[in-house]
Tab-separated table of N, CA and C in Angstrom:
chain	number	residue	atom	x	y	z
A	1	MET	N	-27.794	-124.301	-24.100
A	1	MET	CA	-27.965	-125.483	-25.019
A	1	MET	C	-29.510	-125.880	-25.057
A	2	ASN	N	-29.886	-126.388	-26.094
A	2	ASN	CA	-31.215	-127.067	-26.215
A	2	ASN	C	-31.585	-128.031	-25.137
A	3	ASN	N	-32.657	-127.572	-24.233
A	3	ASN	CA	-33.037	-128.299	-23.227
A	3	ASN	C	-33.437	-129.844	-23.600
A	4	LYS	N	-34.033	-130.183	-24.651
A	4	LYS	CA	-34.446	-131.285	-25.045
A	4	LYS	C	-33.339	-132.323	-25.229
A	5	LYS	N	-32.235	-131.680	-25.866
A	5	LYS	CA	-31.060	-132.602	-26.190
A	5	LYS	C	-30.403	-132.585	-24.795
A	6	GLU	N	-30.446	-131.778	-23.987
A	6	GLU	CA	-29.565	-132.061	-22.586
A	6	GLU	C	-30.488	-133.090	-21.855
A	7	HIS	N	-31.840	-132.994	-21.909
A	7	HIS	CA	-32.616	-134.039	-21.178
A	7	HIS	C	-32.349	-135.449	-21.740
A	8	LEU	N	-32.335	-135.685	-23.050
A	8	LEU	CA	-31.901	-136.809	-23.844
A	8	LEU	C	-30.561	-137.491	-23.343
A	9	ALA	N	-29.566	-136.388	-23.208
A	9	ALA	CA	-28.175	-136.983	-23.036
A	9	ALA	C	-28.363	-137.538	-21.539
A	10	PHE	N	-29.062	-136.634	-20.552
A	10	PHE	CA	-29.006	-137.033	-19.229
A	10	PHE	C	-29.759	-138.597	-19.227
A	11	LYS	N	-30.559	-138.857	-19.857
A	11	LYS	CA	-31.337	-140.177	-20.080
A	11	LYS	C	-30.594	-141.231	-20.476
A	12	ALA	N	-29.662	-140.810	-21.504
A	12	ALA	CA	-28.649	-141.654	-22.224
A	12	ALA	C	-27.524	-141.961	-21.317
A	13	ILE	N	-27.081	-141.124	-20.556
A	13	ILE	CA	-26.214	-141.355	-19.443
A	13	ILE	C	-26.521	-142.295	-18.377
A	14	HIS	N	-27.720	-142.534	-18.329
A	14	HIS	CA	-28.358	-143.273	-17.209
A	14	HIS	C	-29.035	-144.392	-17.945
A	15	GLY	N	-28.665	-144.704	-19.058
A	15	GLY	CA	-28.893	-145.999	-19.590
A	15	GLY	C	-29.974	-146.138	-20.651
A	16	ASP	N	-30.718	-145.044	-20.945
A	16	ASP	CA	-31.691	-145.328	-21.799
A	16	ASP	C	-31.014	-145.324	-23.480
A	17	LYS	N	-31.525	-146.267	-23.673
A	17	LYS	CA	-30.770	-146.786	-25.403
A	17	LYS	C	-31.496	-146.014	-26.162
A	18	LEU	N	-32.694	-145.714	-26.223
A	18	LEU	CA	-33.519	-144.814	-27.200
A	18	LEU	C	-33.199	-143.131	-27.341
A	19	ALA	N	-32.929	-142.969	-26.141
A	19	ALA	CA	-32.573	-141.513	-25.865
A	19	ALA	C	-31.061	-141.413	-26.849
A	20	PHE	N	-30.103	-142.410	-26.520
A	20	PHE	CA	-28.814	-142.174	-27.116
A	20	PHE	C	-29.103	-142.430	-28.685
A	21	GLU	N	-29.939	-143.049	-28.939
A	21	GLU	CA	-30.208	-143.420	-30.586
A	21	GLU	C	-30.579	-141.954	-30.888
A	22	GLU	N	-31.793	-141.376	-30.514
A	22	GLU	CA	-32.303	-139.850	-30.728
A	22	GLU	C	-31.276	-139.150	-30.826
A	23	LEU	N	-30.094	-138.805	-29.874
A	23	LEU	CA	-29.228	-138.293	-29.804
A	23	LEU	C	-28.494	-138.315	-31.024
A	24	LEU	N	-28.037	-139.439	-31.350
A	24	LEU	CA	-27.362	-139.727	-32.537
A	24	LEU	C	-28.094	-139.274	-33.790
A	25	LYS	N	-29.193	-139.406	-34.079
A	25	LYS	CA	-29.811	-139.189	-35.150
A	25	LYS	C	-29.854	-137.555	-35.364
A	26	GLY	N	-30.021	-136.832	-34.292
A	26	GLY	CA	-29.750	-135.617	-34.295
A	26	GLY	C	-28.265	-134.808	-34.652
A	27	GLU	N	-27.413	-135.681	-34.430
A	27	GLU	CA	-25.900	-135.292	-34.870
A	27	GLU	C	-25.393	-135.860	-36.091
A	28	GLY	N	-26.265	-136.774	-36.628
A	28	GLY	CA	-25.672	-137.750	-37.413
A	28	GLY	C	-25.288	-136.909	-38.703
A	29	GLU	N	-25.812	-135.753	-39.287
A	29	GLU	CA	-25.484	-135.119	-40.501
A	29	GLU	C	-23.830	-134.488	-40.381
A	30	LYS	N	-23.916	-133.595	-39.145
A	30	LYS	CA	-22.639	-133.124	-38.782
A	30	LYS	C	-21.545	-133.986	-38.659
A	31	LEU	N	-21.905	-135.308	-37.905
A	31	LEU	CA	-20.638	-136.077	-37.816
A	31	LEU	C	-20.354	-136.805	-38.979
A	32	TYR	N	-21.238	-137.238	-39.988
A	32	TYR	CA	-20.908	-137.538	-41.267
A	32	TYR	C	-19.980	-136.718	-42.134
A	33	LYS	N	-20.279	-135.368	-42.009
A	33	LYS	CA	-19.423	-134.167	-42.690
A	33	LYS	C	-18.100	-134.158	-42.059
A	34	ILE	N	-18.162	-134.315	-40.529
A	34	ILE	CA	-16.561	-134.171	-40.276
A	34	ILE	C	-15.757	-135.381	-40.352
A	35	ALA	N	-16.587	-136.379	-40.340
A	35	ALA	CA	-15.702	-137.661	-40.711
A	35	ALA	C	-15.473	-137.761	-42.353
A	36	PHE	N	-16.095	-137.382	-43.014
A	36	PHE	CA	-15.605	-137.085	-44.455
A	36	PHE	C	-14.676	-136.349	-44.878
A	37	LEU	N	-14.673	-135.322	-43.917
A	37	LEU	CA	-13.685	-134.287	-44.419
A	37	LEU	C	-12.327	-134.861	-43.882
A	38	HIS	N	-11.890	-135.877	-42.854
A	38	HIS	CA	-10.910	-136.299	-42.515
A	38	HIS	C	-10.705	-137.750	-43.324
A	39	MET	N	-11.683	-138.379	-43.755
A	39	MET	CA	-11.430	-139.599	-44.602
A	39	MET	C	-11.352	-139.373	-46.029
A	40	GLN	N	-12.014	-138.776	-46.381
A	40	GLN	CA	-12.123	-138.481	-47.817
A	40	GLN	C	-12.691	-139.538	-48.876
A	41	ASN	N	-13.330	-140.596	-48.070
A	41	ASN	CA	-14.209	-141.110	-49.039
A	41	ASN	C	-15.374	-141.946	-48.153
A	42	LYS	N	-16.352	-142.491	-48.791
A	42	LYS	CA	-17.580	-142.767	-48.021
A	42	LYS	C	-17.359	-144.033	-47.127
A	43	GLU	N	-16.782	-145.028	-47.683
A	43	GLU	CA	-16.473	-146.326	-47.150
A	43	GLU	C	-15.626	-145.883	-45.601
A	44	ASP	N	-14.578	-145.306	-45.825
A	44	ASP	CA	-13.786	-145.203	-44.377
A	44	ASP	C	-14.796	-144.353	-43.646
A	45	THR	N	-15.465	-143.214	-44.190
A	45	THR	CA	-16.309	-142.370	-43.329
A	45	THR	C	-17.131	-143.206	-42.536
A	46	LEU	N	-17.834	-144.008	-43.341
A	46	LEU	CA	-18.987	-145.008	-42.317
A	46	LEU	C	-18.290	-145.728	-41.560
A	47	ASP	N	-17.244	-146.122	-41.988
A	47	ASP	CA	-16.332	-147.195	-40.932
A	47	ASP	C	-15.983	-146.109	-39.476
A	48	VAL	N	-15.489	-145.021	-39.759
A	48	VAL	CA	-15.094	-144.039	-38.699
A	48	VAL	C	-16.263	-143.858	-37.967
A	49	LEU	N	-17.555	-143.489	-38.600
A	49	LEU	CA	-18.798	-143.374	-37.877
A	49	LEU	C	-19.334	-144.537	-36.910
A	50	GLN	N	-18.992	-145.670	-37.697
A	50	GLN	CA	-19.665	-146.849	-36.756
A	50	GLN	C	-18.652	-147.007	-35.763
A	51	GLU	N	-17.551	-146.865	-35.545
A	51	GLU	CA	-16.489	-147.099	-34.523
A	51	GLU	C	-16.762	-145.922	-33.645
A	52	ALA	N	-16.887	-144.758	-33.950
A	52	ALA	CA	-17.070	-143.662	-32.733
A	52	ALA	C	-18.370	-144.104	-32.158
A	53	THR	N	-19.567	-144.211	-33.143
A	53	THR	CA	-20.718	-144.726	-32.194
A	53	THR	C	-20.787	-145.571	-31.269
A	54	CYS	N	-19.700	-146.823	-31.714
A	54	CYS	CA	-19.766	-147.775	-30.649
A	54	CYS	C	-18.848	-147.462	-29.581
A	55	LYS	N	-18.073	-146.912	-29.782
A	55	LYS	CA	-17.259	-146.285	-28.477
A	55	LYS	C	-17.992	-145.172	-27.572
A	56	ALA	N	-18.877	-144.430	-28.285
A	56	ALA	CA	-19.704	-143.334	-27.310
A	56	ALA	C	-20.741	-144.254	-26.833
A	57	TYR	N	-21.291	-145.272	-27.586
A	57	TYR	CA	-22.347	-145.950	-26.790
A	57	TYR	C	-21.763	-146.819	-25.457
A	58	LEU	N	-20.542	-147.337	-25.506
A	58	LEU	CA	-19.914	-148.061	-24.369
A	58	LEU	C	-19.382	-146.997	-23.261
A	59	ALA	N	-19.199	-145.773	-23.523
A	59	ALA	CA	-18.428	-144.776	-22.729
A	59	ALA	C	-19.465	-143.965	-22.599
A	60	ILE	N	-20.765	-143.981	-22.666
A	60	ILE	CA	-21.885	-142.894	-22.428
A	60	ILE	C	-21.994	-142.553	-20.908
A	61	GLY	N	-21.887	-143.455	-20.086
A	61	GLY	CA	-21.787	-143.239	-18.554
A	61	GLY	C	-20.861	-142.704	-17.953
A	62	GLN	N	-19.804	-142.267	-18.956
A	62	GLN	CA	-18.625	-141.658	-18.333
A	62	GLN	C	-19.010	-140.055	-18.525
A	63	LEU	N	-19.828	-139.809	-19.644
A	63	LEU	CA	-20.084	-138.488	-19.752
A	63	LEU	C	-20.357	-137.750	-18.815
A	64	LYS	N	-19.763	-136.594	-17.989
A	64	LYS	CA	-20.251	-136.007	-16.771
A	64	LYS	C	-21.190	-134.930	-16.941
A	65	GLU	N	-21.196	-134.208	-18.024
A	65	GLU	CA	-22.032	-132.898	-18.383
A	65	GLU	C	-23.027	-133.395	-19.556
A	66	PRO	N	-24.350	-133.314	-19.392
A	66	PRO	CA	-25.216	-133.712	-20.611
A	66	PRO	C	-25.016	-132.643	-21.602
A	67	ALA	N	-24.718	-131.295	-21.115
A	67	ALA	CA	-24.779	-130.161	-22.190
A	67	ALA	C	-23.529	-130.302	-22.901
A	68	TYR	N	-22.648	-131.091	-22.910
A	68	TYR	CA	-21.644	-131.339	-23.815
A	68	TYR	C	-21.473	-132.478	-24.495
A	69	PHE	N	-22.613	-133.072	-24.746
A	69	PHE	CA	-22.793	-134.101	-25.476
A	69	PHE	C	-22.074	-134.442	-26.926
A	70	SER	N	-22.603	-133.306	-27.686
A	70	SER	CA	-22.100	-133.049	-28.969
A	70	SER	C	-20.534	-132.770	-29.061
A	71	THR	N	-20.079	-132.171	-28.070
A	71	THR	CA	-18.854	-132.052	-28.109
A	71	THR	C	-17.891	-133.256	-27.882
A	72	TRP	N	-18.259	-133.856	-26.817
A	72	TRP	CA	-17.857	-135.270	-26.584
A	72	TRP	C	-17.904	-136.241	-27.545
A	73	LEU	N	-19.238	-136.351	-28.462
A	73	LEU	CA	-19.196	-137.244	-29.249
A	73	LEU	C	-18.318	-136.484	-30.627
A	74	ILE	N	-18.135	-135.428	-30.902
A	74	ILE	CA	-17.241	-134.798	-31.800
A	74	ILE	C	-15.757	-135.230	-31.494
A	75	LYS	N	-15.467	-135.325	-30.279
A	75	LYS	CA	-13.975	-135.811	-30.052
A	75	LYS	C	-13.629	-137.324	-30.104
A	76	ILE	N	-14.569	-137.848	-29.767
A	76	ILE	CA	-14.761	-139.425	-30.092
A	76	ILE	C	-14.326	-139.709	-31.659
A	77	LEU	N	-14.990	-138.704	-32.307
A	77	LEU	CA	-15.164	-139.122	-33.887
A	77	LEU	C	-13.821	-138.945	-34.138
A	78	ILE	N	-13.461	-137.417	-34.097
A	78	ILE	CA	-12.265	-137.205	-34.497
A	78	ILE	C	-11.079	-138.126	-34.074
A	79	ARG	N	-10.696	-138.551	-32.683
A	79	ARG	CA	-10.019	-139.548	-32.554
A	79	ARG	C	-10.051	-140.924	-33.090
A	80	SER	N	-11.126	-141.254	-33.375
A	80	SER	CA	-11.399	-142.557	-34.247
A	80	SER	C	-10.806	-142.235	-35.697
A	81	ALA	N	-11.081	-141.225	-36.110
A	81	ALA	CA	-10.594	-140.667	-37.586
A	81	ALA	C	-9.009	-140.704	-37.542
A	82	TYR	N	-8.544	-140.029	-36.748
A	82	TYR	CA	-6.963	-140.320	-36.287
A	82	TYR	C	-6.443	-141.603	-36.448
A	83	LYS	N	-7.026	-142.566	-35.429
A	83	LYS	CA	-6.708	-143.960	-35.377
A	83	LYS	C	-6.715	-144.514	-36.607
A	84	GLU	N	-7.909	-144.277	-37.436
A	84	GLU	CA	-8.244	-145.248	-38.610
A	84	GLU	C	-7.147	-144.306	-39.601
A	85	LEU	N	-6.825	-143.275	-39.754
A	85	LEU	CA	-5.824	-142.954	-40.686
A	85	LEU	C	-4.220	-143.325	-40.328
A	86	GLU	N	-4.048	-143.584	-39.146
A	86	GLU	CA	-2.854	-143.899	-38.495
A	86	GLU	C	-2.545	-145.540	-39.239
A	87	GLN	N	-3.640	-146.174	-38.990
A	87	GLN	CA	-3.742	-147.659	-39.390
A	87	GLN	C	-3.651	-147.813	-41.019
A	88	LYS	N	-4.021	-146.919	-41.792
A	88	LYS	CA	-3.932	-147.175	-43.025
A	88	LYS	C	-2.786	-146.653	-43.958
A	89	LYS	N	-2.288	-145.486	-43.294
A	89	LYS	CA	-1.372	-144.804	-44.007
A	89	LYS	C	-1.354	-145.035	-45.606
A	90	LYS	N	-2.333	-144.406	-45.936
A	90	LYS	CA	-2.910	-144.709	-47.416
A	90	LYS	C	-1.872	-144.284	-48.258
A	91	LEU	N	-1.462	-145.232	-49.203
A	91	LEU	CA	-0.241	-144.902	-50.285
A	91	LEU	C	-1.506	-144.802	-51.818
A	92	ILE	N	-1.121	-143.804	-52.447
A	92	ILE	CA	-1.655	-143.757	-53.898
A	92	ILE	C	-0.853	-144.128	-54.744
A	93	THR	N	-1.329	-145.304	-55.645
A	93	THR	CA	-0.532	-145.931	-56.542
A	93	THR	C	-1.249	-145.349	-57.849
A	94	LEU	N	-0.384	-145.130	-58.872
A	94	LEU	CA	-0.624	-144.458	-60.191
A	94	LEU	C	-0.445	-145.425	-61.387
A	95	PRO	N	-1.465	-145.585	-62.213
A	95	PRO	CA	-1.149	-146.605	-63.237
A	95	PRO	C	-0.062	-146.535	-64.006
A	96	GLU	N	0.376	-147.462	-64.432
A	96	GLU	CA	1.714	-147.646	-64.949
A	96	GLU	C	1.624	-146.398	-66.230
A	97	GLU	N	0.619	-146.358	-66.977
A	97	GLU	CA	0.580	-145.357	-68.232
A	97	GLU	C	0.643	-144.179	-67.580
A	98	THR	N	0.172	-143.794	-66.509
A	98	THR	CA	0.206	-142.274	-65.982
A	98	THR	C	1.722	-142.143	-65.476
A	99	ILE	N	2.315	-143.259	-65.072
A	99	ILE	CA	3.798	-143.134	-64.501
A	99	ILE	C	4.918	-142.931	-66.189
A	100	THR	N	4.268	-143.748	-66.889
A	100	THR	CA	5.282	-143.571	-68.351
A	100	THR	C	5.038	-142.095	-68.715
A	101	TYR	N	3.843	-141.733	-68.740
A	101	TYR	CA	3.539	-140.269	-69.555
A	101	TYR	C	4.163	-139.413	-68.713
A	102	ILE	N	4.259	-139.448	-67.413
A	102	ILE	CA	5.001	-138.415	-66.682
A	102	ILE	C	6.419	-138.448	-66.925
A	103	LEU	N	7.006	-139.525	-67.032
A	103	LEU	CA	8.626	-139.700	-67.062
A	103	LEU	C	8.833	-139.333	-68.616
A	104	GLU	N	8.139	-139.765	-69.432
A	104	GLU	CA	8.475	-139.413	-70.857
A	104	GLU	C	8.088	-137.725	-71.105
A	105	SER	N	7.301	-137.438	-70.408
A	105	SER	CA	6.842	-135.596	-70.818
A	105	SER	C	8.121	-134.864	-70.377
A	106	ASN	N	8.302	-133.954	-71.427
A	106	ASN	CA	9.059	-132.896	-71.029
A	106	ASN	C	8.412	-131.764	-70.302
A	107	GLN	N	7.210	-131.664	-70.296
A	107	GLN	CA	6.643	-130.435	-69.456
A	107	GLN	C	6.730	-130.557	-67.987
A	108	VAL	N	7.082	-129.306	-67.412
A	108	VAL	CA	7.367	-129.298	-66.080
A	108	VAL	C	6.123	-128.077	-65.661
A	109	GLU	N	5.197	-128.659	-65.035
A	109	GLU	CA	3.801	-127.586	-64.507
A	109	GLU	C	4.254	-127.156	-63.204
A	110	GLU	N	3.897	-125.918	-62.761
A	110	GLU	CA	3.910	-125.392	-61.519
A	110	GLU	C	2.559	-126.133	-60.826
A	111	PRO	N	2.835	-126.924	-59.894
A	111	PRO	CA	1.519	-127.532	-59.155
A	111	PRO	C	0.629	-126.638	-58.707
A	112	THR	N	-0.474	-126.997	-58.914
A	112	THR	CA	-1.799	-125.779	-58.702
A	112	THR	C	-2.592	-126.745	-57.361
A	113	PHE	N	-3.051	-125.859	-56.339
A	113	PHE	CA	-3.662	-126.280	-55.253
A	113	PHE	C	-4.956	-125.543	-54.937
A	114	ASP	N	-5.817	-126.617	-54.767
A	114	ASP	CA	-7.248	-126.098	-54.378
A	114	ASP	C	-7.393	-126.262	-52.783
A	115	LEU	N	-8.145	-125.484	-52.315
A	115	LEU	CA	-8.707	-125.773	-50.916
A	115	LEU	C	-8.382	-126.928	-50.254
A	116	THR	N	-9.229	-128.123	-50.782
A	116	THR	CA	-9.351	-129.485	-50.375
A	116	THR	C	-7.895	-129.770	-50.214
A	117	GLU	N	-7.302	-129.967	-51.257
A	117	GLU	CA	-5.680	-130.590	-51.495
A	117	GLU	C	-4.731	-129.634	-50.265
A	118	SER	N	-5.155	-128.404	-50.242
A	118	SER	CA	-4.275	-127.530	-49.104
A	118	SER	C	-4.920	-128.099	-47.618
A	119	LEU	N	-5.740	-128.160	-47.462
A	119	LEU	CA	-6.174	-128.585	-46.058
A	119	LEU	C	-5.690	-129.920	-45.652
A	120	ALA	N	-5.617	-130.989	-46.975
A	120	ALA	CA	-5.358	-132.270	-46.706
A	120	ALA	C	-3.630	-132.275	-46.269
A	121	THR	N	-2.880	-131.234	-46.720
A	121	THR	CA	-1.495	-131.118	-46.214
A	121	THR	C	-1.093	-130.625	-45.099
A	122	LEU	N	-2.062	-130.023	-44.374
A	122	LEU	CA	-2.028	-129.453	-43.038
A	122	LEU	C	-1.905	-130.660	-42.194
A	123	LYS	N	-1.206	-130.080	-40.860
A	123	LYS	CA	-0.858	-131.217	-39.867
A	123	LYS	C	-2.558	-131.571	-39.338
A	124	PRO	N	-2.669	-132.618	-38.921
A	124	PRO	CA	-4.179	-132.932	-38.217
A	124	PRO	C	-4.781	-131.853	-37.588
A	125	GLU	N	-3.951	-131.537	-36.442
A	125	GLU	CA	-4.256	-130.425	-35.339
A	125	GLU	C	-4.992	-128.939	-35.777
A	126	TYR	N	-4.164	-128.569	-36.907
A	126	TYR	CA	-4.323	-127.279	-37.956
A	126	TYR	C	-5.709	-127.610	-38.622
A	127	LYS	N	-5.762	-128.723	-39.308
A	127	LYS	CA	-6.733	-128.933	-40.042
A	127	LYS	C	-8.165	-129.010	-39.340
A	128	ASN	N	-8.269	-129.830	-38.316
A	128	ASN	CA	-9.513	-129.910	-37.414
A	128	ASN	C	-9.452	-128.252	-36.943
A	129	ALA	N	-8.827	-127.703	-36.431
A	129	ALA	CA	-9.351	-126.398	-36.170
A	129	ALA	C	-9.849	-125.489	-37.167
A	130	ILE	N	-9.144	-125.576	-38.248
A	130	ILE	CA	-9.554	-124.789	-39.399
A	130	ILE	C	-11.073	-125.412	-39.759
A	131	LEU	N	-11.188	-126.448	-40.015
A	131	LEU	CA	-12.567	-126.931	-40.293
A	131	LEU	C	-13.634	-126.822	-39.222
A	132	LEU	N	-13.450	-127.047	-38.073
A	132	LEU	CA	-14.351	-126.868	-36.784
A	132	LEU	C	-14.578	-124.962	-36.902
A	133	PHE	N	-13.805	-124.174	-37.300
A	133	PHE	CA	-14.048	-122.946	-36.924
A	133	PHE	C	-14.368	-122.326	-38.052
A	134	TYR	N	-14.095	-122.631	-39.350
A	134	TYR	CA	-14.698	-121.849	-40.395
A	134	TYR	C	-15.913	-122.651	-41.197
A	135	TYR	N	-15.630	-124.034	-41.194
A	135	TYR	CA	-16.882	-124.840	-41.645
A	135	TYR	C	-17.902	-125.167	-40.922
A	136	TYR	N	-17.764	-125.370	-39.513
A	136	TYR	CA	-18.741	-125.359	-38.661
A	136	TYR	C	-19.273	-124.500	-37.841
A	137	ASP	N	-18.457	-123.374	-37.954
A	137	ASP	CA	-18.881	-122.098	-37.153
A	137	ASP	C	-18.802	-122.620	-35.541
A	138	LEU	N	-17.983	-122.992	-35.078
A	138	LEU	CA	-17.844	-123.376	-33.814
A	138	LEU	C	-17.006	-122.432	-32.903
A	139	PRO	N	-17.392	-121.944	-31.715
A	139	PRO	CA	-16.418	-121.066	-31.104
A	139	PRO	C	-14.947	-121.811	-30.469
A	140	ILE	N	-14.207	-120.735	-30.407
A	140	ILE	CA	-12.955	-121.358	-30.330
A	140	ILE	C	-13.037	-122.181	-28.900
A	141	ARG	N	-13.675	-122.015	-27.857
A	141	ARG	CA	-14.024	-122.570	-26.695
A	141	ARG	C	-14.526	-123.955	-26.762
A	142	THR	N	-15.401	-124.029	-27.731
A	142	THR	CA	-16.030	-125.560	-27.984
A	142	THR	C	-14.775	-126.367	-28.856
A	143	ILE	N	-14.292	-125.772	-29.928
A	143	ILE	CA	-13.177	-126.524	-30.301
A	143	ILE	C	-11.956	-126.883	-29.506
A	144	ALA	N	-11.699	-125.800	-28.545
A	144	ALA	CA	-10.594	-126.105	-27.373
A	144	ALA	C	-11.305	-127.505	-26.720
A	145	ALA	N	-12.579	-127.548	-26.271
A	145	ALA	CA	-12.928	-128.759	-25.512
A	145	ALA	C	-13.172	-129.856	-26.290
A	146	SER	N	-13.372	-129.637	-27.608
A	146	SER	CA	-13.379	-131.300	-28.238
A	146	SER	C	-12.112	-131.545	-28.702
A	147	MET	N	-11.174	-130.750	-28.867
A	147	MET	CA	-9.660	-131.262	-28.929
A	147	MET	C	-9.109	-131.350	-27.796
A	148	GLY	N	-9.497	-131.155	-26.705
A	148	GLY	CA	-8.614	-131.493	-25.247
A	148	GLY	C	-7.652	-130.301	-25.147
A	149	LYS	N	-7.696	-129.187	-25.824
A	149	LYS	CA	-6.464	-128.348	-25.596
A	149	LYS	C	-7.153	-126.859	-25.365
A	150	PRO	N	-5.987	-126.154	-24.740
A	150	PRO	CA	-6.474	-124.872	-24.156
A	150	PRO	C	-6.997	-123.883	-25.608
A	151	SER	N	-7.823	-122.767	-25.044
A	151	SER	CA	-8.445	-122.027	-26.217
A	151	SER	C	-7.086	-121.156	-26.932
A	152	SER	N	-6.020	-120.904	-26.246
A	152	SER	CA	-4.875	-120.007	-26.637
A	152	SER	C	-4.050	-121.119	-27.763
A	153	THR	N	-3.949	-122.383	-27.525
A	153	THR	CA	-3.510	-123.334	-28.541
A	153	THR	C	-4.315	-123.531	-29.608
A	154	ILE	N	-5.529	-123.523	-29.714
A	154	ILE	CA	-6.321	-123.452	-30.656
A	154	ILE	C	-6.108	-122.202	-31.530
A	155	LYS	N	-6.051	-120.792	-31.106
A	155	LYS	CA	-5.793	-119.777	-31.390
A	155	LYS	C	-4.504	-119.889	-32.354
A	156	THR	N	-3.810	-120.711	-31.829
A	156	THR	CA	-2.363	-120.679	-32.389
A	156	THR	C	-2.148	-121.380	-33.648
A	157	TYR	N	-3.142	-122.789	-33.410
A	157	TYR	CA	-3.204	-123.538	-34.767
A	157	TYR	C	-3.862	-122.809	-35.915
A	158	LEU	N	-4.872	-121.977	-35.438
A	158	LEU	CA	-5.714	-121.166	-36.476
A	158	LEU	C	-4.664	-120.206	-37.438
A	159	ARG	N	-3.873	-119.620	-36.396
A	159	ARG	CA	-2.877	-118.741	-36.956
A	159	ARG	C	-2.023	-119.332	-38.139
A	160	ARG	N	-1.296	-120.366	-37.659
A	160	ARG	CA	-0.417	-121.087	-38.137
A	160	ARG	C	-1.167	-121.757	-39.591
A	161	ALA	N	-2.063	-122.267	-39.104
A	161	ALA	CA	-2.878	-122.903	-40.520
A	161	ALA	C	-3.076	-122.164	-41.446
A	162	LYS	N	-3.636	-120.651	-40.988
A	162	LYS	CA	-3.814	-119.757	-41.929
A	162	LYS	C	-2.519	-119.279	-42.964
A	163	LEU	N	-1.459	-119.331	-41.931
A	163	LEU	CA	-0.166	-119.090	-42.773
A	163	LEU	C	0.214	-120.116	-43.772
A	164	GLU	N	0.063	-121.279	-43.322
A	164	GLU	CA	0.515	-122.153	-44.272
A	164	GLU	C	-0.604	-122.158	-45.564
A	165	LEU	N	-1.702	-121.892	-45.419
A	165	LEU	CA	-2.598	-121.935	-46.484
A	165	LEU	C	-2.438	-120.680	-47.315
A	166	LYS	N	-2.024	-119.510	-46.734
A	166	LYS	CA	-1.553	-118.590	-47.328
A	166	LYS	C	-0.427	-118.542	-48.187
A	167	GLN	N	0.649	-119.447	-47.783
A	167	GLN	CA	1.900	-119.825	-48.619
A	167	GLN	C	1.539	-120.806	-49.770
A	168	LYS	N	0.579	-121.676	-49.564
A	168	LYS	CA	0.087	-122.658	-50.573
A	168	LYS	C	-0.879	-122.098	-51.537
A	169	LEU	N	-1.690	-121.518	-51.215
A	169	LEU	CA	-2.767	-120.869	-52.038
A	169	LEU	C	-2.548	-119.804	-52.704
A	170	GLY	N	-1.626	-118.774	-52.132
A	170	GLY	CA	-1.545	-117.768	-52.861
A	170	GLY	C	-2.236	-116.515	-52.301
A	171	ASP	N	-1.874	-115.272	-52.045
A	171	ASP	CA	-2.582	-114.212	-51.438
A	171	ASP	C	-4.007	-113.882	-52.040
A	172	ASP	N	-4.346	-114.018	-53.209
A	172	ASP	CA	-5.586	-113.872	-53.799
A	172	ASP	C	-6.460	-114.811	-53.223
A	173	TYR	N	-6.368	-116.048	-53.472
A	173	TYR	CA	-7.309	-116.999	-53.087
A	173	TYR	C	-7.500	-117.029	-51.703
A	174	TYR	N	-6.442	-117.006	-50.624
A	174	TYR	CA	-6.499	-116.773	-49.465
A	174	TYR	C	-7.429	-115.752	-48.837
A	175	ALA	N	-7.257	-114.440	-49.499
A	175	ALA	CA	-8.070	-113.244	-49.303
A	175	ALA	C	-9.636	-113.629	-49.260
A	176	GLN	N	-9.962	-114.462	-50.379
A	176	GLN	CA	-11.273	-114.481	-50.531
A	176	GLN	C	-11.962	-115.489	-49.694
A	177	ARG	N	-11.266	-116.467	-48.839
A	177	ARG	CA	-11.891	-117.371	-48.025
A	177	ARG	C	-11.722	-117.001	-46.481
A	178	PHE	N	-10.408	-116.615	-46.257
A	178	PHE	CA	-9.959	-116.376	-44.957
A	178	PHE	C	-10.087	-115.025	-44.255
A	179	THR	N	-10.452	-114.004	-44.756
A	179	THR	CA	-10.625	-112.689	-44.078
A	179	THR	C	-11.914	-112.061	-44.030
């Protein structure tokens, strides 16, 4: 890993606030993307980022290995996102006109799925494994560390997630994205 990043992490662990801030600036874009993929809107994403940053700042002294700062921070972010999603249990309310139209309509259409919708229907652990592996090109070993699971479990999550996506999206779409 980058020596400068490790040095900053070491300094942050030992109480250097500016080093912690510098590390966060370097990780900011990646953290925002991960949070947004979980939360699906800007406001909730920013809330989760703020919560994760605060937790990380308070717990930085517990980080044992400076080289794993990024993984440690992602783990905190993902847990914060899960906690926020559990608290919200978002319900989508449709306007009355839409409900009336659906009820009065005699059209029955097959549902169509795109990748984002399909990912949203996966179990959270499957979704995380897919996003971290395919979108962020993280190695399985790093994903396992950030999720607190063995590498074999992450491989299982990836396999099961790909099977679910294949069923939902169809063979043609699946072949374009995950092969």
